[in-house]
Coordinates of C-alpha atoms in Angstrom, one line a residue:
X764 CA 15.0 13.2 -11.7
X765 CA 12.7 15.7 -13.4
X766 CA 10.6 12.9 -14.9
X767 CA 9.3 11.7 -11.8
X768 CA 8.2 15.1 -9.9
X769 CA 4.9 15.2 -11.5
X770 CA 3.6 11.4 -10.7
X771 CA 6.3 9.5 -9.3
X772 CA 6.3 7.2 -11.8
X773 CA 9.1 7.4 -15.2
X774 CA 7.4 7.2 -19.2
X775 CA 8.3 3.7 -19.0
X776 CA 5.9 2.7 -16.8
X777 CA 3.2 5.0 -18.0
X778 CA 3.1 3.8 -20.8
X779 CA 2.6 0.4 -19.6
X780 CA 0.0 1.5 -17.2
X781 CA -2.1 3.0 -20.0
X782 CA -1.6 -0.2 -22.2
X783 CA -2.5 -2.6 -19.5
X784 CA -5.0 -0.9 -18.1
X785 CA -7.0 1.4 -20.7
X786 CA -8.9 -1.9 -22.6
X787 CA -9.8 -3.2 -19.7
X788 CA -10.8 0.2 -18.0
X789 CA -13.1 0.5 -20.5
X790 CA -14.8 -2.8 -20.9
X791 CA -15.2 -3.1 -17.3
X792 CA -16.9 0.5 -17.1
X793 CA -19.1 -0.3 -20.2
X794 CA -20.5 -3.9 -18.4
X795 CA -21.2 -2.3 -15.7
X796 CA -23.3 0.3 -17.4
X797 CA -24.9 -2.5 -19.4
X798 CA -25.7 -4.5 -15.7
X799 CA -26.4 -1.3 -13.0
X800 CA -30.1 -1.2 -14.4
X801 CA -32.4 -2.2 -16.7
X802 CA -31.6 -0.2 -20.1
X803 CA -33.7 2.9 -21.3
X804 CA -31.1 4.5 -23.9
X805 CA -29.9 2.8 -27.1
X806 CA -26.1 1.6 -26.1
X807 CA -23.1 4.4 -25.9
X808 CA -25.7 7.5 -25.3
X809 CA -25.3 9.8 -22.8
X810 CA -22.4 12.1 -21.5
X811 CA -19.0 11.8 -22.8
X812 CA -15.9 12.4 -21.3
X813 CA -14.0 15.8 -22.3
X814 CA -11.1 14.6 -22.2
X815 CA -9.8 11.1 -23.2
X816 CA -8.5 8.4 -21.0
X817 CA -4.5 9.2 -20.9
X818 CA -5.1 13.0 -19.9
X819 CA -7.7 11.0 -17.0
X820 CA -5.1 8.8 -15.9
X821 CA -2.5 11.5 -15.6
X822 CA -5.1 14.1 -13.4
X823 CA -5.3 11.1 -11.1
X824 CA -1.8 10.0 -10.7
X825 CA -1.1 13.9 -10.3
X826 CA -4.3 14.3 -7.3
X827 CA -3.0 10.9 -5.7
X828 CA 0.6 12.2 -5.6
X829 CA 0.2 15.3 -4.5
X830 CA -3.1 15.4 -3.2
X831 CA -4.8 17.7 -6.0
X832 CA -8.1 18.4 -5.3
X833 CA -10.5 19.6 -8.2
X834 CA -10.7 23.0 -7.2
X835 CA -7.2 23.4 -7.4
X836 CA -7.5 21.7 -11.0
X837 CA -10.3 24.5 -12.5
X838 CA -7.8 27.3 -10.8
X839 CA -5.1 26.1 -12.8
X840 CA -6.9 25.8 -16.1
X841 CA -9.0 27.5 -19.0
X842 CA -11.8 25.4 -18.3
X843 CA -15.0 26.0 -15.7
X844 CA -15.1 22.5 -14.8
X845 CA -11.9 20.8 -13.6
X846 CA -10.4 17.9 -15.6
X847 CA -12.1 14.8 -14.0
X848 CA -9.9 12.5 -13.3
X849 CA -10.5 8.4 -13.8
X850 CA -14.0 8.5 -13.0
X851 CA -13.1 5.6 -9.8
X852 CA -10.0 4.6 -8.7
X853 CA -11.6 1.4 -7.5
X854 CA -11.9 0.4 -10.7
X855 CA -8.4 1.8 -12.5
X856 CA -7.3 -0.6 -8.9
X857 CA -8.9 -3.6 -10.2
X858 CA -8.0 -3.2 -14.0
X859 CA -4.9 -2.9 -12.8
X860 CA -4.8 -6.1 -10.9
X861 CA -6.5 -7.7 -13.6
X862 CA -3.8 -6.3 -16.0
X863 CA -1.4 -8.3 -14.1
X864 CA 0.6 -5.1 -12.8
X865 CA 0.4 -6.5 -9.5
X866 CA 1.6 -9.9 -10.0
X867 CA 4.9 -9.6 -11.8
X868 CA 7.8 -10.8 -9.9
X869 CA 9.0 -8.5 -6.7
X870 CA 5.8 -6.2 -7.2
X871 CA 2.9 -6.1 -5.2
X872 CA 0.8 -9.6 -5.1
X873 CA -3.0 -9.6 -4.1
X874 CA -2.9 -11.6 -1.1
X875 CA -0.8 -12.8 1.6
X876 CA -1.3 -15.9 0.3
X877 CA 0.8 -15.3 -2.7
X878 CA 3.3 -13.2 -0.8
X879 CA 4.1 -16.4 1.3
X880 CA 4.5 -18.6 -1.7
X881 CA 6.8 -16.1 -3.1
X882 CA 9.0 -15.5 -0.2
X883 CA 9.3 -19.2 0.1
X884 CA 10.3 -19.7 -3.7
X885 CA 12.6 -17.1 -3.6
X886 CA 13.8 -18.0 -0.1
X887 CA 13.9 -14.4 1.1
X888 CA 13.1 -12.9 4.5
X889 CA 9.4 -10.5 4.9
X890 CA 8.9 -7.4 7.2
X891 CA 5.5 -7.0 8.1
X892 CA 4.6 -3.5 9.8
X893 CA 1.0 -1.4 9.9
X894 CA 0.9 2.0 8.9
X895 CA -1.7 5.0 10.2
X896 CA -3.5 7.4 7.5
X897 CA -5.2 10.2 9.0
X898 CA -8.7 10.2 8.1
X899 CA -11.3 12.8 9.0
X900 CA -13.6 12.8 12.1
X901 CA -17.0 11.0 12.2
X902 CA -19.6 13.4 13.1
X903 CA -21.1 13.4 16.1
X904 CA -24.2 10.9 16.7
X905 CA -22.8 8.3 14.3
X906 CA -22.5 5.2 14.8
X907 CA -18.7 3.8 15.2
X908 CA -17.5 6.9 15.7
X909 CA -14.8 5.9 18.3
X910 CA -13.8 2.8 16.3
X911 CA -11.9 5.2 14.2
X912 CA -9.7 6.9 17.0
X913 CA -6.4 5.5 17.4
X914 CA -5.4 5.0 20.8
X915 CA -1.6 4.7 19.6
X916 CA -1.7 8.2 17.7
X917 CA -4.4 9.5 19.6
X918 CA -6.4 10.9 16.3
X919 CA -8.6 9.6 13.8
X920 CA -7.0 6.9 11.4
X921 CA -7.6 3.9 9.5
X922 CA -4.9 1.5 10.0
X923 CA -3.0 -1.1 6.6
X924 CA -0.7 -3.8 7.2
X925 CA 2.1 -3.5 4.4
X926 CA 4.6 -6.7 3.6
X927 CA 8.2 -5.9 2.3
X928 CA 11.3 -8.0 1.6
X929 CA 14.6 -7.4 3.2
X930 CA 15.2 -4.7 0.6
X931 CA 12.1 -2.9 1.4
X932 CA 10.3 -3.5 -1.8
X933 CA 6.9 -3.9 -1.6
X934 CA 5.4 -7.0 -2.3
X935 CA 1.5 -6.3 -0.2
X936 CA -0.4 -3.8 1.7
X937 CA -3.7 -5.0 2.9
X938 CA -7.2 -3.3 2.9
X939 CA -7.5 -0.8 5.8
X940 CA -9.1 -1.3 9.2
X941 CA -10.5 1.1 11.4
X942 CA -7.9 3.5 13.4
X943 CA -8.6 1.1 16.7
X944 CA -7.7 -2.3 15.3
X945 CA -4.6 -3.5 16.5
X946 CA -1.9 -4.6 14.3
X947 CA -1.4 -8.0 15.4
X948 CA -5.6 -8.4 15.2
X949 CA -5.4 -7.3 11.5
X950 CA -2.7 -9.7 10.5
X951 CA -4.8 -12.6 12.3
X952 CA -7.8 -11.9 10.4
X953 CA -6.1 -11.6 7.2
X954 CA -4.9 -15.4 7.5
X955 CA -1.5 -14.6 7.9
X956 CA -1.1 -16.7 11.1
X957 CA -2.6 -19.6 9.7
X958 CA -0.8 -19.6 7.1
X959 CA 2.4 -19.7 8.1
X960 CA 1.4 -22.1 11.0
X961 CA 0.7 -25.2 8.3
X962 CA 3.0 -23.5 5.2
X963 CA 6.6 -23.8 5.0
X964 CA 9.4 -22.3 7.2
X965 CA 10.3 -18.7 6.4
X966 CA 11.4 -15.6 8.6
X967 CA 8.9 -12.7 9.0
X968 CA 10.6 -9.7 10.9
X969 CA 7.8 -7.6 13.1
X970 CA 7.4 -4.6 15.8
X971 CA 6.5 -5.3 19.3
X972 CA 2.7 -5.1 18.2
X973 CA 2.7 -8.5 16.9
X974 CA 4.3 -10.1 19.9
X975 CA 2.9 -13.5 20.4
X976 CA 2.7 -14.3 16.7
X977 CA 5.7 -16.4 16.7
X978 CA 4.6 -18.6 18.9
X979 CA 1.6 -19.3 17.0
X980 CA 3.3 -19.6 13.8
X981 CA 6.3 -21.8 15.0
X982 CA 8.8 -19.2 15.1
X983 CA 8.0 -18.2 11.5
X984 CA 7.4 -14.4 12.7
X985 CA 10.2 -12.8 14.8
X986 CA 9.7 -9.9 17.1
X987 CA 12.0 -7.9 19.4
X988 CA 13.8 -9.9 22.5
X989 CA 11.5 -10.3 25.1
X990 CA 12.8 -8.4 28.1
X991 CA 12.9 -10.7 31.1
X992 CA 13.9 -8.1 33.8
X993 CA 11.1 -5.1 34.3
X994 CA 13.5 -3.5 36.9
X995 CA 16.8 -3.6 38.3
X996 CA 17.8 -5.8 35.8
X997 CA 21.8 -6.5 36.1
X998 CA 23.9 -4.8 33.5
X999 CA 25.5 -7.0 31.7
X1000 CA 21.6 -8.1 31.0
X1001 CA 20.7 -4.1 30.0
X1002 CA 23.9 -4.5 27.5
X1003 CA 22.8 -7.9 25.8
X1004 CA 19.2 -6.7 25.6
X1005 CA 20.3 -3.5 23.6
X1006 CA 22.6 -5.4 21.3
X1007 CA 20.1 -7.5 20.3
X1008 CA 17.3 -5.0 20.1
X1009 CA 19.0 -3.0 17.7
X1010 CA 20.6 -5.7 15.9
X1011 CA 16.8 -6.8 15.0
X1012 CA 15.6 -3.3 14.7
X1013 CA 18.4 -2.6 12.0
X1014 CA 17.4 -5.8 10.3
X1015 CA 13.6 -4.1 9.8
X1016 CA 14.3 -1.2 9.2
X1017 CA 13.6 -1.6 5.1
X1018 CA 10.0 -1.8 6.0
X1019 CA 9.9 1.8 7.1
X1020 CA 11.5 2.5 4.0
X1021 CA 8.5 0.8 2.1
X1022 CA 6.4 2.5 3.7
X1023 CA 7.9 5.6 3.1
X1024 CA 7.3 5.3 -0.3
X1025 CA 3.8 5.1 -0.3
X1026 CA 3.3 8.3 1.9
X1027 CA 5.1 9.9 -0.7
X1028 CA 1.9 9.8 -2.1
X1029 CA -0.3 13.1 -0.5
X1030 CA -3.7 10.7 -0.8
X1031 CA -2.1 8.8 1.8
X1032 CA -0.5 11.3 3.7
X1033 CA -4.1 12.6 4.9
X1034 CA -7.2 11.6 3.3
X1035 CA -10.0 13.7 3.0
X1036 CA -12.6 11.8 1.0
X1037 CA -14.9 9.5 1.5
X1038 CA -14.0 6.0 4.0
X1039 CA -15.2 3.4 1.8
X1040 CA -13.0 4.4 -0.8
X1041 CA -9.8 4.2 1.3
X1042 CA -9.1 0.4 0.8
X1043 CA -9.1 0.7 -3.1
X1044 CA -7.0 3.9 -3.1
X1045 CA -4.4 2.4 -0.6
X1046 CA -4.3 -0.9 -3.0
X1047 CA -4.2 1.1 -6.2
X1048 CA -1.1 3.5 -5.2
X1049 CA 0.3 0.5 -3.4
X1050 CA 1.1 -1.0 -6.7
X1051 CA 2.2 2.0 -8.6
X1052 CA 5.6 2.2 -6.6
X1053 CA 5.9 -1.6 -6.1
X1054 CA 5.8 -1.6 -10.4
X1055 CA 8.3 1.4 -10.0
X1056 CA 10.7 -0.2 -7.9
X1057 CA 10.4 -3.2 -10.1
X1058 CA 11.3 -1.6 -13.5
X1059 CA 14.2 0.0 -11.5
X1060 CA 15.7 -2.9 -10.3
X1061 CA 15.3 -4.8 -14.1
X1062 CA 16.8 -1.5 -15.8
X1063 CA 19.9 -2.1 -13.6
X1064 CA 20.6 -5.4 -13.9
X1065 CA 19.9 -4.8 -17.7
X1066 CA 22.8 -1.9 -17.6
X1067 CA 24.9 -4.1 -15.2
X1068 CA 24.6 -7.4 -17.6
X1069 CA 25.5 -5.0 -20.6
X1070 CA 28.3 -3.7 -18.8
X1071 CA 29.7 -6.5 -17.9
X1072 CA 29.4 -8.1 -21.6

């Protein structure tokens, strides 16, 4: 639809967006002018903004979705200086959390904690995968340089874990690791094996990289059959195997979809910027097609209730 080519996202959820996060935007960019040092100017001097906060928010949903850069912004307008966009997506991110965008049912939730609660309230199934976003290359002499070089791509990455349902909505995608850290280590050090270890019994669908999980979780997370024969393995064995292999990998598969989603979004396609900035940006856009997708699914059920009444 021609509504969604420019950010992705329709007016509806705009408009929510600004509403929700606006206030909060600004309230949580005017305390921390108040606390970064001590004050020398009488409150609200200094430079303003050119352009107000709904023409901000709409340059940065239009850079993150199709991977704008500035110059590209003052080629395209009357203006010297490109339209700056929200000044940090780290904090339009945590407005937005604090908004409670995030946290509405099926969106994306802010930790795995409160994924597993709501898989298990909802009894539904999670798909856990880890996705790679190229990154540029650390320049020579610095330190941790190799840390970003991902020996599965064999380039520079930094690597996410992203949780869906069984209908590939997203419900979390985690800060990012460097390109080297394995998937199943980054789902380990974000709790998620402890967690379902002691929490209740649920089904988490996973790749080959996070074999061994389900034995330390008590079955909870599934991976592909474990292949008994390495060679010469009988047929009748090759056949089974296969049938069951793709029976799991069709079962999965929504994750993929997920994650397809978010690399709809340039600024995750490739990112060019800075590193440190990479968790919030991933976090922020994570939630703007989880809301999507949400909105979607009530407007249906809205037109299928009315239909049927």
């Amino acid at each position: 639809m021609a509504e969604y080519r420019i950010t992705g996202l329709s007016p509806t959820v705009i408009a929510e967006l600004i509403a929700g996060v606006g206030p909060l935007l600004h309230e949580q960019q005017h305390q921390a002018r108040l606390t970064a040092r001590p004050r020398r100017r009488a409150g609200g001097a200094g430079a303003k903004h050119r352009f107000v906060f709904v023409d901000r928010l709409l340059a940065t949903l239009v850079s993150l979705r199709h991977g704008t850069t500035h110059g590209c912004w003052a080629a395209g307008s009357e203006w010297t200086a490109p339209p700056s966009p929200v000044p940090s997506v780290r904090c339009g991110a945590a407005a937005a959390r604090a908004a409670g965008l995030h946290r509405r049912p099926g969106t994306c939730l802010g930790s795995v904690a409160e994924v597993i609660g709501h898989l298990d309230a909802d009894g539904r199934t999670g798909i856990i995968d880890g996705t790679e976003i190229r990154v540029r290359r650390l320049a020579a002499g610095l330190k941790d340089r190799d840390r970003f070089v991902s020996g599965k791509a064999k380039r520079n990455a930094v690597e996410a874990m992203v949780l869906t349902d069984a209908e590939g909505r997203l419900l979390f995608c985690s800060p990012v690791r460097p390109g080297s850290c394995a998937d199943i280590t980054q789902a380990r050090q974000l709790g998620l094996a402890q967690l379902l270890a002691g929490g209740p019994f649920m089904e988490i669908l996973a790749d080959s990289g996070y074999q061994g999980m389900g034995a330390q979780t008590g079955g909870r997370v599934v991976t592909p059959p474990h292949r008994k024969f390495k060679k010469n393995a009988p047929a009748w064995y090759e056949e089974r195997h296969e049938l069951r292999r793709k029976a799991h990998s069709s079962r999965r598969i929504r994750v993929g979809h997920g994650i397809a989603h978010l690399k709809n979004w340039q600024a995750l396609a490739r990112h060019l910027g800075r590193r440190e900035h990479m968790s919030d940006i991933v976090q922020a856009v994570a939630g703007l097609p989880s809301h999507q997708q949400t909105a979607t699914l009530t407007r249906s059920l809205r037109a299928c209730t009315e239909a049927r009444n």
